[in-house]
XYZ file of C-alpha atoms in Angstrom:
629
model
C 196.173 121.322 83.903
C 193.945 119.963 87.266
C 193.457 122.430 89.652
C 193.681 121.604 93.242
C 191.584 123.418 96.317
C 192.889 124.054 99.382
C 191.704 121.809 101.913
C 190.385 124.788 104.235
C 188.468 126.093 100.587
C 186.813 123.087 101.128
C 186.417 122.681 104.597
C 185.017 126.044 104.322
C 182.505 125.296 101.567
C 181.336 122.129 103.198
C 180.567 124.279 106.383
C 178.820 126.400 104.371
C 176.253 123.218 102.625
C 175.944 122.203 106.577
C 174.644 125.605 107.637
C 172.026 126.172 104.511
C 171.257 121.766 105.010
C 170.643 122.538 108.925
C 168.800 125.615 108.443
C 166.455 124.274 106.090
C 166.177 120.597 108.191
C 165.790 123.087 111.325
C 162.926 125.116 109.326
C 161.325 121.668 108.212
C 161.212 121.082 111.795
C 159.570 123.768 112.754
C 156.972 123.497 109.990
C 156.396 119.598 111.015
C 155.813 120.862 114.982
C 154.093 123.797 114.154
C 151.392 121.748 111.949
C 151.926 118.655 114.946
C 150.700 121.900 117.491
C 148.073 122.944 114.997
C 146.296 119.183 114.812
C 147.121 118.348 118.121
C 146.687 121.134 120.116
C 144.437 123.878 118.549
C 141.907 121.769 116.674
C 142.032 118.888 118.866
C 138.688 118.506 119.884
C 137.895 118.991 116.074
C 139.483 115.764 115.014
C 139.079 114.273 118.163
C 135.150 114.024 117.150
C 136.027 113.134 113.564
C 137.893 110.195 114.708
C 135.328 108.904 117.374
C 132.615 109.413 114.819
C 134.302 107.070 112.489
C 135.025 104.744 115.109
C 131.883 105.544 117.257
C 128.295 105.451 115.164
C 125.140 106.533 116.455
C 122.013 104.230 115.852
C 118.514 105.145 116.751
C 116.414 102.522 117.974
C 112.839 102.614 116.810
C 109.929 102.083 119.349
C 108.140 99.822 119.735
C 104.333 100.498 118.597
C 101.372 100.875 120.898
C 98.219 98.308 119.930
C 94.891 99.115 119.422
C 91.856 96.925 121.210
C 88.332 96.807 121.091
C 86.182 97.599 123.710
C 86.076 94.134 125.267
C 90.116 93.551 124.680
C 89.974 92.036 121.422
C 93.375 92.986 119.516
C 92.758 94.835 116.202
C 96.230 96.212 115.562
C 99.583 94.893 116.876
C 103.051 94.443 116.082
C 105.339 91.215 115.442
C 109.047 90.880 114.353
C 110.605 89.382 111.371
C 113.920 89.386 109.627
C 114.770 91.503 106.703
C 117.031 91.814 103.844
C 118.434 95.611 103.737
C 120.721 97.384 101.469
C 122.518 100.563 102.270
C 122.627 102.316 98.606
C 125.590 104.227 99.778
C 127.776 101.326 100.756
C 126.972 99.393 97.533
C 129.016 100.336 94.144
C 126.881 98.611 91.537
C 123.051 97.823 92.949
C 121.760 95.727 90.023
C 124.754 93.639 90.491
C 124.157 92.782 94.030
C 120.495 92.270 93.557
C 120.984 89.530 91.183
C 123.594 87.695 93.639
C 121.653 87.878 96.459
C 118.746 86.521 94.419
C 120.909 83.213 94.012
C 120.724 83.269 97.794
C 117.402 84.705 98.729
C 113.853 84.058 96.482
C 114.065 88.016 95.116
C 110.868 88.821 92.783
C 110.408 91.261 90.664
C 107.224 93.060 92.818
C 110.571 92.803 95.108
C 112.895 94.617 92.900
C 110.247 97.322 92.169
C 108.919 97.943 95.741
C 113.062 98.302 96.574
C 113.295 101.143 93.797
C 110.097 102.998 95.207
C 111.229 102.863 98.826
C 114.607 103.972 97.643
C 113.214 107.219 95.566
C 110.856 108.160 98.774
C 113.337 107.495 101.688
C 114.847 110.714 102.313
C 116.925 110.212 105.602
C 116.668 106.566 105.897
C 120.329 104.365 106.183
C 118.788 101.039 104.077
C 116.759 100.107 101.934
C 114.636 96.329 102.433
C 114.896 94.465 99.213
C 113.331 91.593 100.931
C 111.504 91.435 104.282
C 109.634 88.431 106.312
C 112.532 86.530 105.744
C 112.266 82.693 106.690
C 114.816 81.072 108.636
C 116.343 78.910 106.297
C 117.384 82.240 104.493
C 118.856 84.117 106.938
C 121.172 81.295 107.789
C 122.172 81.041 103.980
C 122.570 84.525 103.813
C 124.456 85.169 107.001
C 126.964 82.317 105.804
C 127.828 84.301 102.977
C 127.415 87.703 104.331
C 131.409 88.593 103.614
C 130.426 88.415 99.934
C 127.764 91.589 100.189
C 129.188 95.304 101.954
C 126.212 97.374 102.632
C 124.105 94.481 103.005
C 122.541 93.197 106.051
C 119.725 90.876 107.537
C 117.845 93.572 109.858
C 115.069 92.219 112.734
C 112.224 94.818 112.633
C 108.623 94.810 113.702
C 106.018 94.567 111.711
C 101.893 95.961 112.053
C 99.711 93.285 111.642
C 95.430 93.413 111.641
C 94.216 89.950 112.892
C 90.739 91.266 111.830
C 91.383 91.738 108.094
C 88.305 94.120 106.755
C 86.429 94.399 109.588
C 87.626 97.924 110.616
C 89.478 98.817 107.967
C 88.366 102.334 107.770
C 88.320 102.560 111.371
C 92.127 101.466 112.537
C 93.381 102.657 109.184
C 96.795 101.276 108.131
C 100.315 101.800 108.175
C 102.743 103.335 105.499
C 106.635 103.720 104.077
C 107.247 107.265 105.239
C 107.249 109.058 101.772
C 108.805 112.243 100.849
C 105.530 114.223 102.123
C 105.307 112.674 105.371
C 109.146 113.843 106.072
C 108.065 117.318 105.197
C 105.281 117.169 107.525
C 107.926 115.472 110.207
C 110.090 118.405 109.597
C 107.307 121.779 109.889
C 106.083 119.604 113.240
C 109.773 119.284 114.325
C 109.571 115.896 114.487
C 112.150 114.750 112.496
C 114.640 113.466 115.421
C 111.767 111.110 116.754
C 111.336 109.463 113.586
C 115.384 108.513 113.161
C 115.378 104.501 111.960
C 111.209 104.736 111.600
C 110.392 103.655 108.352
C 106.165 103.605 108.825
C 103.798 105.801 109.640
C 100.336 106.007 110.114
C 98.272 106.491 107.134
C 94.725 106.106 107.619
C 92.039 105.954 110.634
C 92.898 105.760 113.679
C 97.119 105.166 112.480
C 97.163 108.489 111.216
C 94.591 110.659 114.193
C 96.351 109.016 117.067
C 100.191 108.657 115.296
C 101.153 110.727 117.844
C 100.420 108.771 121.090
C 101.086 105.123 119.060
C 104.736 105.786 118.214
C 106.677 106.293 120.932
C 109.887 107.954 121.649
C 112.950 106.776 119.490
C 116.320 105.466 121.769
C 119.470 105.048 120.725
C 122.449 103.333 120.413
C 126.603 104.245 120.872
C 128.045 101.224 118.824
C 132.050 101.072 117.993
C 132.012 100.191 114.241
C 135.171 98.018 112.517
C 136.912 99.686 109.181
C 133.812 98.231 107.211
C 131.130 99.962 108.963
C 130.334 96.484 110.971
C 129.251 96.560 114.640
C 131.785 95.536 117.089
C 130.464 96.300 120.478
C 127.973 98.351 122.027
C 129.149 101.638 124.461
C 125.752 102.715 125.893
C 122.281 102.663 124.957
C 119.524 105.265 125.358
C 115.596 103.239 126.057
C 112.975 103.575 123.300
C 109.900 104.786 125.200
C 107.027 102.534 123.434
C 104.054 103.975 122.105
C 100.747 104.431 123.690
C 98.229 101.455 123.138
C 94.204 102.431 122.318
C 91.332 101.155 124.284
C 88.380 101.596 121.685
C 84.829 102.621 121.929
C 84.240 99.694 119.482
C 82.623 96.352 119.991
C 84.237 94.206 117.091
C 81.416 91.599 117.715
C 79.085 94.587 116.840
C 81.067 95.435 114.124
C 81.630 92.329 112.663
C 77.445 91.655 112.555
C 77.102 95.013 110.730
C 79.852 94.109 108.807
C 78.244 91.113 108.199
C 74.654 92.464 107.490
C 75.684 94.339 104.491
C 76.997 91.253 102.367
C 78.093 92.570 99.323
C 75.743 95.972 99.123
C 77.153 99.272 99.561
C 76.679 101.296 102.283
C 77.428 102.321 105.850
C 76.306 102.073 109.532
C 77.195 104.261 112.749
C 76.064 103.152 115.987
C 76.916 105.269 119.531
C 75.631 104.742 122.736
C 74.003 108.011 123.612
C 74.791 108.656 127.167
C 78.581 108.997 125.986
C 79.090 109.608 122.650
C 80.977 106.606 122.013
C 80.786 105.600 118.488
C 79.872 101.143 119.436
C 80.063 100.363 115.444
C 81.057 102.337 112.412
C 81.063 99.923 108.999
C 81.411 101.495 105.519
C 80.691 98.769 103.088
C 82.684 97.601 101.130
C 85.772 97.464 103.264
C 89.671 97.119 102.979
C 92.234 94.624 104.387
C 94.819 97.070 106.308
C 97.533 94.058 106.085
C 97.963 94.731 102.470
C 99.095 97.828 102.835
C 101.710 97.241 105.807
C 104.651 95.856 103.600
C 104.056 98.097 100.568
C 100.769 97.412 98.177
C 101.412 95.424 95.191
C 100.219 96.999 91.878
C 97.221 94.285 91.329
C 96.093 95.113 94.842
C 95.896 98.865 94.551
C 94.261 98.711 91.061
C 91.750 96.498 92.579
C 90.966 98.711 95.225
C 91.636 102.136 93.328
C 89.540 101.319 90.439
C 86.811 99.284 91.952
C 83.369 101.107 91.194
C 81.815 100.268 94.797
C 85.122 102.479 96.372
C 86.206 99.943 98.952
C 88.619 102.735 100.219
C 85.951 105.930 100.301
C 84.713 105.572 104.108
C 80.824 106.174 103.508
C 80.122 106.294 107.251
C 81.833 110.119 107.513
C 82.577 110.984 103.871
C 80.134 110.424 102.090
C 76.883 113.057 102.454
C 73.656 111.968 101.497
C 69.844 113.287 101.375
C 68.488 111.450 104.798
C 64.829 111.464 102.765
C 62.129 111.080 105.460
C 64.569 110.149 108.467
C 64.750 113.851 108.625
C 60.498 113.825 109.206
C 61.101 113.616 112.983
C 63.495 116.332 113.782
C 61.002 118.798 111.329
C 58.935 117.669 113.932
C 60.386 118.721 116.761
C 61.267 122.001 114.492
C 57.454 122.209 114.321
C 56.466 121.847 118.047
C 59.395 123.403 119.308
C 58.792 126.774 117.628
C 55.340 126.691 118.161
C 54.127 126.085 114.123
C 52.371 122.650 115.332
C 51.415 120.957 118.725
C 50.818 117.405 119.175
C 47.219 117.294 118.380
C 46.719 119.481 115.103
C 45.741 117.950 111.854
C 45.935 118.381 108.590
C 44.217 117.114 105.541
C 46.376 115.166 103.039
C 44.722 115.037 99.500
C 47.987 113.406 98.028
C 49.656 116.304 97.420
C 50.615 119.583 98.174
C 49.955 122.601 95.799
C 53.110 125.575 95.748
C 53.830 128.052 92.949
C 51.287 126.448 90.895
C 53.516 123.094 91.250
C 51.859 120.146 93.173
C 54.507 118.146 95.286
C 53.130 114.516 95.080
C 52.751 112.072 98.420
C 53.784 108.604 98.301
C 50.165 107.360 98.902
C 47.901 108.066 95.859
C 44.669 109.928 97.339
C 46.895 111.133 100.561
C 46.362 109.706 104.415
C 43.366 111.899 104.976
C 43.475 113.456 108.179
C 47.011 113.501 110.003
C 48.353 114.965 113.173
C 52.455 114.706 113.832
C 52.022 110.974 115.193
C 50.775 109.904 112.122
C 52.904 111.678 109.857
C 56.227 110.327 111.335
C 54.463 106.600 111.817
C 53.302 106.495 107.778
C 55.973 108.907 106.616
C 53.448 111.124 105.136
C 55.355 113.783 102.799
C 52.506 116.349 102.259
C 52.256 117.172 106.312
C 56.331 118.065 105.678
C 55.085 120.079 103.027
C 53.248 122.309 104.504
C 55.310 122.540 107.776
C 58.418 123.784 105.661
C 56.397 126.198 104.311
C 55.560 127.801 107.598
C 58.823 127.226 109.210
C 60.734 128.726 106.000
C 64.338 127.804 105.508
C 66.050 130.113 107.700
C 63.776 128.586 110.350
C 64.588 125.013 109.377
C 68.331 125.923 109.461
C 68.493 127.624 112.609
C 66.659 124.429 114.500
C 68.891 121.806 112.778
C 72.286 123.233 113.381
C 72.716 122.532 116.652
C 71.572 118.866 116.252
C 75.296 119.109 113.871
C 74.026 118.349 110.547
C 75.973 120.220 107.601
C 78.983 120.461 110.429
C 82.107 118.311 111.033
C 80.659 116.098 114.629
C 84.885 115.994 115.576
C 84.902 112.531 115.527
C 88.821 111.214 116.450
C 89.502 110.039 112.902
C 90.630 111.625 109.959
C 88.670 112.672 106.451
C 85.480 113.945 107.769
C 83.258 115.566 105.160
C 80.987 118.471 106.493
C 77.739 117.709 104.597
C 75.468 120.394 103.228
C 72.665 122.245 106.131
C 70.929 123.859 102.867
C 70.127 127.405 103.883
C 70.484 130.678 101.611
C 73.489 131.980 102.657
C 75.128 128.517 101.932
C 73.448 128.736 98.360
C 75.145 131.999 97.672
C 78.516 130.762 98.957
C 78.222 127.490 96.785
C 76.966 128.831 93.390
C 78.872 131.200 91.544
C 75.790 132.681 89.163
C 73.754 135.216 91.063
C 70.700 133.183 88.909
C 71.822 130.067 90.992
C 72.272 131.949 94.060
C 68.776 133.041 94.645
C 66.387 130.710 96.751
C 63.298 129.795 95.648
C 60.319 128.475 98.063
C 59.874 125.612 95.759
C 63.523 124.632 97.253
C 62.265 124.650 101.047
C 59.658 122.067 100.440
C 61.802 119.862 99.212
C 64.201 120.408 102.404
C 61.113 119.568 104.597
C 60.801 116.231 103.176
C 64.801 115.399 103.557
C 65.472 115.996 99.534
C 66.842 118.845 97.891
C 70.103 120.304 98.895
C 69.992 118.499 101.998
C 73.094 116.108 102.090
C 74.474 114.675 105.559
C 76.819 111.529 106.697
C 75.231 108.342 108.250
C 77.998 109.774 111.168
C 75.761 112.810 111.529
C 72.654 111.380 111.248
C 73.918 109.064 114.089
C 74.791 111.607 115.831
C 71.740 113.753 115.433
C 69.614 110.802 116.636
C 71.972 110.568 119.670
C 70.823 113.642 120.887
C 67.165 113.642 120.269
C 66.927 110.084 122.384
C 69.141 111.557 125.274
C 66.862 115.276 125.740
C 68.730 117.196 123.590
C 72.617 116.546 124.698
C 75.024 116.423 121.224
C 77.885 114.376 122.922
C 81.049 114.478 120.430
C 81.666 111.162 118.992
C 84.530 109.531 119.557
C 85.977 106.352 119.187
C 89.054 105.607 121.878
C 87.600 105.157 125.227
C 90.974 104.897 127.005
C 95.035 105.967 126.017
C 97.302 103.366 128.258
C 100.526 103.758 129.057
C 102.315 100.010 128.125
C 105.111 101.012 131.054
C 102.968 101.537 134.122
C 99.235 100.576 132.684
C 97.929 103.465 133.803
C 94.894 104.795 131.435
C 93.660 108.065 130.282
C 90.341 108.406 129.827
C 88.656 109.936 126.269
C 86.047 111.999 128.434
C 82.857 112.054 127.046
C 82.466 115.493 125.938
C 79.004 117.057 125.653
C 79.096 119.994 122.975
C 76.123 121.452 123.608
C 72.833 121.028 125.423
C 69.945 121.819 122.997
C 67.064 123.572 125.429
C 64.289 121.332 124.428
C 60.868 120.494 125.767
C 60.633 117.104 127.392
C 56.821 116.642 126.125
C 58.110 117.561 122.863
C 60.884 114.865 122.916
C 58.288 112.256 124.123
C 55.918 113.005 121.518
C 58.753 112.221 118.266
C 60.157 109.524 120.544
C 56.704 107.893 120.802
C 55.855 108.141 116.992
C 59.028 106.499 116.424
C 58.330 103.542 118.463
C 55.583 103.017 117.463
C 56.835 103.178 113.260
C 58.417 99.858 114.489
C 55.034 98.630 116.175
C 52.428 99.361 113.149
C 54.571 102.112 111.155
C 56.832 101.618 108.072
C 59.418 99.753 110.218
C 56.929 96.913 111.702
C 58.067 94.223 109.785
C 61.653 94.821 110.121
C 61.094 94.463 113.759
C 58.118 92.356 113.929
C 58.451 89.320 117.345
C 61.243 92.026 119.237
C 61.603 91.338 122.361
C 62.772 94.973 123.075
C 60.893 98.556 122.632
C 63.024 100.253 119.592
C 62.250 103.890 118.221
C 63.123 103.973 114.388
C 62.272 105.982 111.030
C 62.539 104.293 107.894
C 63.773 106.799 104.760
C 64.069 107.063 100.795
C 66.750 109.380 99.610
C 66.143 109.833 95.449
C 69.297 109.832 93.713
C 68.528 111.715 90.654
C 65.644 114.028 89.827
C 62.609 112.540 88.544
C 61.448 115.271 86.184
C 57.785 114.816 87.169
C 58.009 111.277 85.922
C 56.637 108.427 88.135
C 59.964 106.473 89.566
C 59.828 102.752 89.063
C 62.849 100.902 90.428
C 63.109 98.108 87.820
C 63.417 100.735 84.776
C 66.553 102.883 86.540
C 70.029 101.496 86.285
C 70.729 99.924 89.765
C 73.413 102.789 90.873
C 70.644 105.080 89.952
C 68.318 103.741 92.239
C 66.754 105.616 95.536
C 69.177 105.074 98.775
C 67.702 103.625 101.500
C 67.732 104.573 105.164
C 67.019 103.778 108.588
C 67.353 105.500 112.003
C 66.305 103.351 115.217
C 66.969 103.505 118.751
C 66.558 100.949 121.999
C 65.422 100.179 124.538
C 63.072 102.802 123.853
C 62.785 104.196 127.730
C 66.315 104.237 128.139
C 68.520 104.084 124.889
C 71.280 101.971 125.425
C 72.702 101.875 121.135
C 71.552 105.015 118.756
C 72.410 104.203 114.925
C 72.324 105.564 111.331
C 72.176 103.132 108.147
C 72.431 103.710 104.632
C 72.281 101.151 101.505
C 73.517 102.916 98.711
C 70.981 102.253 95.711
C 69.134 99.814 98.240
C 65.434 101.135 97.869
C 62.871 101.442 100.776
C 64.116 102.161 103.998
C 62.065 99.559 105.340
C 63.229 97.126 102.422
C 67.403 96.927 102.903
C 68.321 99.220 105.828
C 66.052 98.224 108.446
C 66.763 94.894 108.578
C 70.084 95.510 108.481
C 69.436 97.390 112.148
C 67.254 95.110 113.522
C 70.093 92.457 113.334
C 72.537 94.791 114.917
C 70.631 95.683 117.757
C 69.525 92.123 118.294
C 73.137 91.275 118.607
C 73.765 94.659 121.259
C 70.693 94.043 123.226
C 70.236 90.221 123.208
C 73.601 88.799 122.066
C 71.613 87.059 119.116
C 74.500 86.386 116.104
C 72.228 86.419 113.077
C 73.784 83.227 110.690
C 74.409 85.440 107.239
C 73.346 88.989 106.196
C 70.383 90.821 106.129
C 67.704 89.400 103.935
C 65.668 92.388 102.315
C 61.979 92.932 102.477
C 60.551 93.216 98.730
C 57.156 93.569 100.619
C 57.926 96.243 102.554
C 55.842 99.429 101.985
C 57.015 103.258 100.946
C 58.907 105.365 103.108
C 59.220 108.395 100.525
């Protein structure tokens, strides 16, 4: 039997389903305007940025690099622009893929593909990646036509260093590197980390690295609006990169490139600095570098041919490497001698060929000795048993005490980076270098040997230089320093390097003319005549042998030792000799005499800085040129 409601039951019920619908549309509602207040409202400014960041994107704008000039103007370091190839790793879903599409458009090598894999594991905060760079025209076009086919790829324009003078100051200007994981770190503890936004480089070596900080610049920026794809689609406002600083050097490059020139293929190194300043005119280690190899990442051959060389193209001799000066170090035990009152000008001694010590006899170079010999001989024919005898009465605190202030065994401060400190023998150094209090003790045997520039002695060509500075210009040490000016690319206006004397060493001036005339006259009828034999200038110099390994009481003769074994040879010279205009340092490693390899060497370079004479090859050596020991 079908039952039948009344129609107000069901009027009644369907009031009922309205209420419960409306209340629940009515709490909906209120959810939906209370979430709609929520976004809107109370987090506004929240999403507000969200949105504008994804529509809005930030991009720094790197500076633009300051150059680096010689002395005369000459460009040694500068920048130039060039397309590259980049690849945002983030925007890309399979790399390997891409890579081998975009080599059908693009030459991609495999030194390509590999450099793109280290860059990638060292960038750190970096957007992209260059899988190719120094792209030619032709390939940007083809690229660009097909640019749809690659998200997260992009041709970039970016500036690259360049070094127009290849070698030639390598180890001065340095180089420029990929920012690595280390350098961010450093970035970071120097707070530096905003500055460097869109830099990929940084300066690695020389003066790159010492002066990074005036050569970069300030980093700008850039408000672009960005399409859906990350794509620029107009530009809102843009904050100026403030370029770097460009370098005025000290440097002559024509200087340089003589020295450079001098040493051919022999290792070694030369400082020259005019004395009156400081500034360092020519510093050469030998073998050198080409900076431009290093600029758009090394290539494996080219680092194992510079890592693993044996002559070290990449160790800078000039301040790294420390070596005995041999008898270069005769004239300031000289002055030690007449300034302390051990020897004066006139006072003799007699030179039997040796010199007798703890029952040990510490041989001359001359067989039967120079007879009779005052301190103008002894510097003129290098005459090791005067030396002998003067360290013994000086002792070795004494000799210490006089030489550290000339700045031998201590860093000079020269403006570029890896400076080794050398070794100012002494016995307190001994006991803070040797572990074994047997090796700690020092022996008067050992001071001998110090008078005559051997032993523990062990300083740069830099120092030496340096030394030699301020012995020709009455006892001023000027710190050396190779940037002469800082300019400001905006408004030109330079900042001077100031020549900054360290200390004024309170020396006799009829002491300082008495070395100063022995040295001239070692060029004039010394161990250093020949090298400058027809000058048409008055130079000081002293000619020095530095043994490389000890002897054992055996007689050294050159062509029986292994060439890298061999005695280092030296020179110190100075010019004009009334008023030194060029003060400088050489060492040929394994190179003999001093008179033999290193003093022609300086007798080319100062013809060059004195008389503008360009010798037409390198240094010939002298293989009659007599001992310097």
């Amino acid at each position: 039997m079908t039952e039948f409601r009344s129609p107000d039951q069901e009027v009644s019920r369907l009031r009922v389903r309205l209420v419960v619908a409306g209340v629940f549309m009515l709490i909906c509602l209120s959810l939906l305007a209370a979430r709609f207040v929520y976004l809107q409202v109370v987090r506004f400014d929240y999403y507000h940025t969200r949105a504008e960041d994804n529509r809005i994107a930030l991009v720094p704008v790197p500076p633009n690099r300051g150059a680096i000039v010689d002395r005369n103007g000459k460009v040694l370091a500068r920048n130039f622009a060039a397309y590259t190839l980049d690849i945002t790793p983030s925007q890309v879903g399979d790399l390997d893929d891409t890579i081998d599409r975009l080599s059908e458009i693009v030459d991609i090598s495999d030194y390509d593909r590999r450099r793109f894999k280290k860059f990638r594991e060292e960038s750190k905060f970096f957007e992209s990646v260059p899988i190719r760079t120094k792209l030619t025209d032709e390939e940007v076009a083809r690229f660009i036509a097909r640019r749809y086919l690659f998200p997260g790829v992009d041709v970039q324009a970016r500036l690259f260093r360049e070094y127009p003078q290849g070698d030639l100051l390598g180890h001065v200007v340095g180089y420029m590197g990929r920012i690595n994981n280390r350098d961010v770190d450093h970035l970071e503890a120097r707070g530096e980390t905003a500055n460097y936004r869109g830099t990929e480089h940084i300066g690695k070596r020389g003066l790159e690295e010492s002066y990074e900080a005036e050569l970069h610049g300030k980093t700008g920026s850039e408000q672009v609006e960005v399409d859906a794809g990350g794509r620029k689609v107009r530009l809102l406002s843009r904050r100026t990169a403030v370029p770097g600083n460009s370098l005025i050097l000290t440097v002559d490059a024509g200087l340089q490139a003589v020295a450079h020139q001098a040493f051919g293929d022999r290792r070694g190194a030369l400082v020259a600095i005019e004395p009156s300043t400081g500034g360092v005119l020519a510093l050469v280690s030998s073998p050198s570098f080409d900076p431009n190899l290093f600029v758009d990442g090394i290539s494996v051959a080219d680092w194992k041919g510079l890592n693993e060389s044996p002559d070290r193209p990449l160790l800078n001799r000039a301040i790294y490497s420390a070596y005995p000066p041999g008898s270069t170090f005769k004239p300031f035990m000289g002055l030690a001698g007449l300034s302390t009152g051990k020897r004066t000008p006139q006072q003799a001694i007699a030179d039997p060929g040796f010199y007798v010590f703890g029952g040990h006899r510490f041989m001359d170079d001359k067989i039967g000795g120079h007879g009779m010999v005052d301190l103008h001989t002894s510097i003129v024919q290098s005459c090791n048993t005067y030396y002998y005898m003067l360290a013994n009465d000086l002792g070795i605190e004494g000799i210490a005490d006089f030489m550290r202030p000339f700045g031998f065994g201590q860093l000079t401060g020269i403006d570029l980076p890896g400076e080794a400190d050398g070794v100012l023998p002494s016995p307190d150094w001994k006991r803070k270098r040797f572990k074994k209090p047997g090796q700690q003790k020092w022996y008067g045997g050992e001071t001998i040997s110090v008078g005559i520039g051997q032993g523990y002695n062990a300083y740069t060509p830099l120092q030496m230089a340096t030394a030699l500075s301020a012995l020709v210009n009455d006892g001023v040490v000027f710190k050396p320093h190779v940037v002469k000016y800082v300019v400001d690319p905006q408004t030109g206006t330079r900042r001077e390097v100031e020549p900054k004397p360290i200390r004024q060493i309170p020396l006799k001036a009829a002491h300082l003319a008495a070395i100063r005339a022995a040295m001239v006259d070692v060029n004039k009828t010394g161990t250093g005549a020949r090298a400058f034999a027809g000058a048409e200038y008055s130079a000081g110099g002293k000619t020095g042998t530095a043994q490389v390994y000890s002897l054992k009481g055996s007689k050294y003769k050159e062509g029986n030792v292994a060439e890298r074994l061999r005695d280092h040879s030296w020179f110190i010279a100075f010019a004009p000799a009334d008023k030194p205009r060029i003060a400088l340092a050489v060492l040929v490693e394994n190179g003999g005499f001093g008179s033999r390899s290193a003093a022609p060497i300086a007798r080319q370079v100062i013809d060059y800085y004195l008389l503008g004479k360009r010798p037409a090859g390198q240094a010939s050596e002298d293989e009659d040129a007599p001992a310097d020991h």
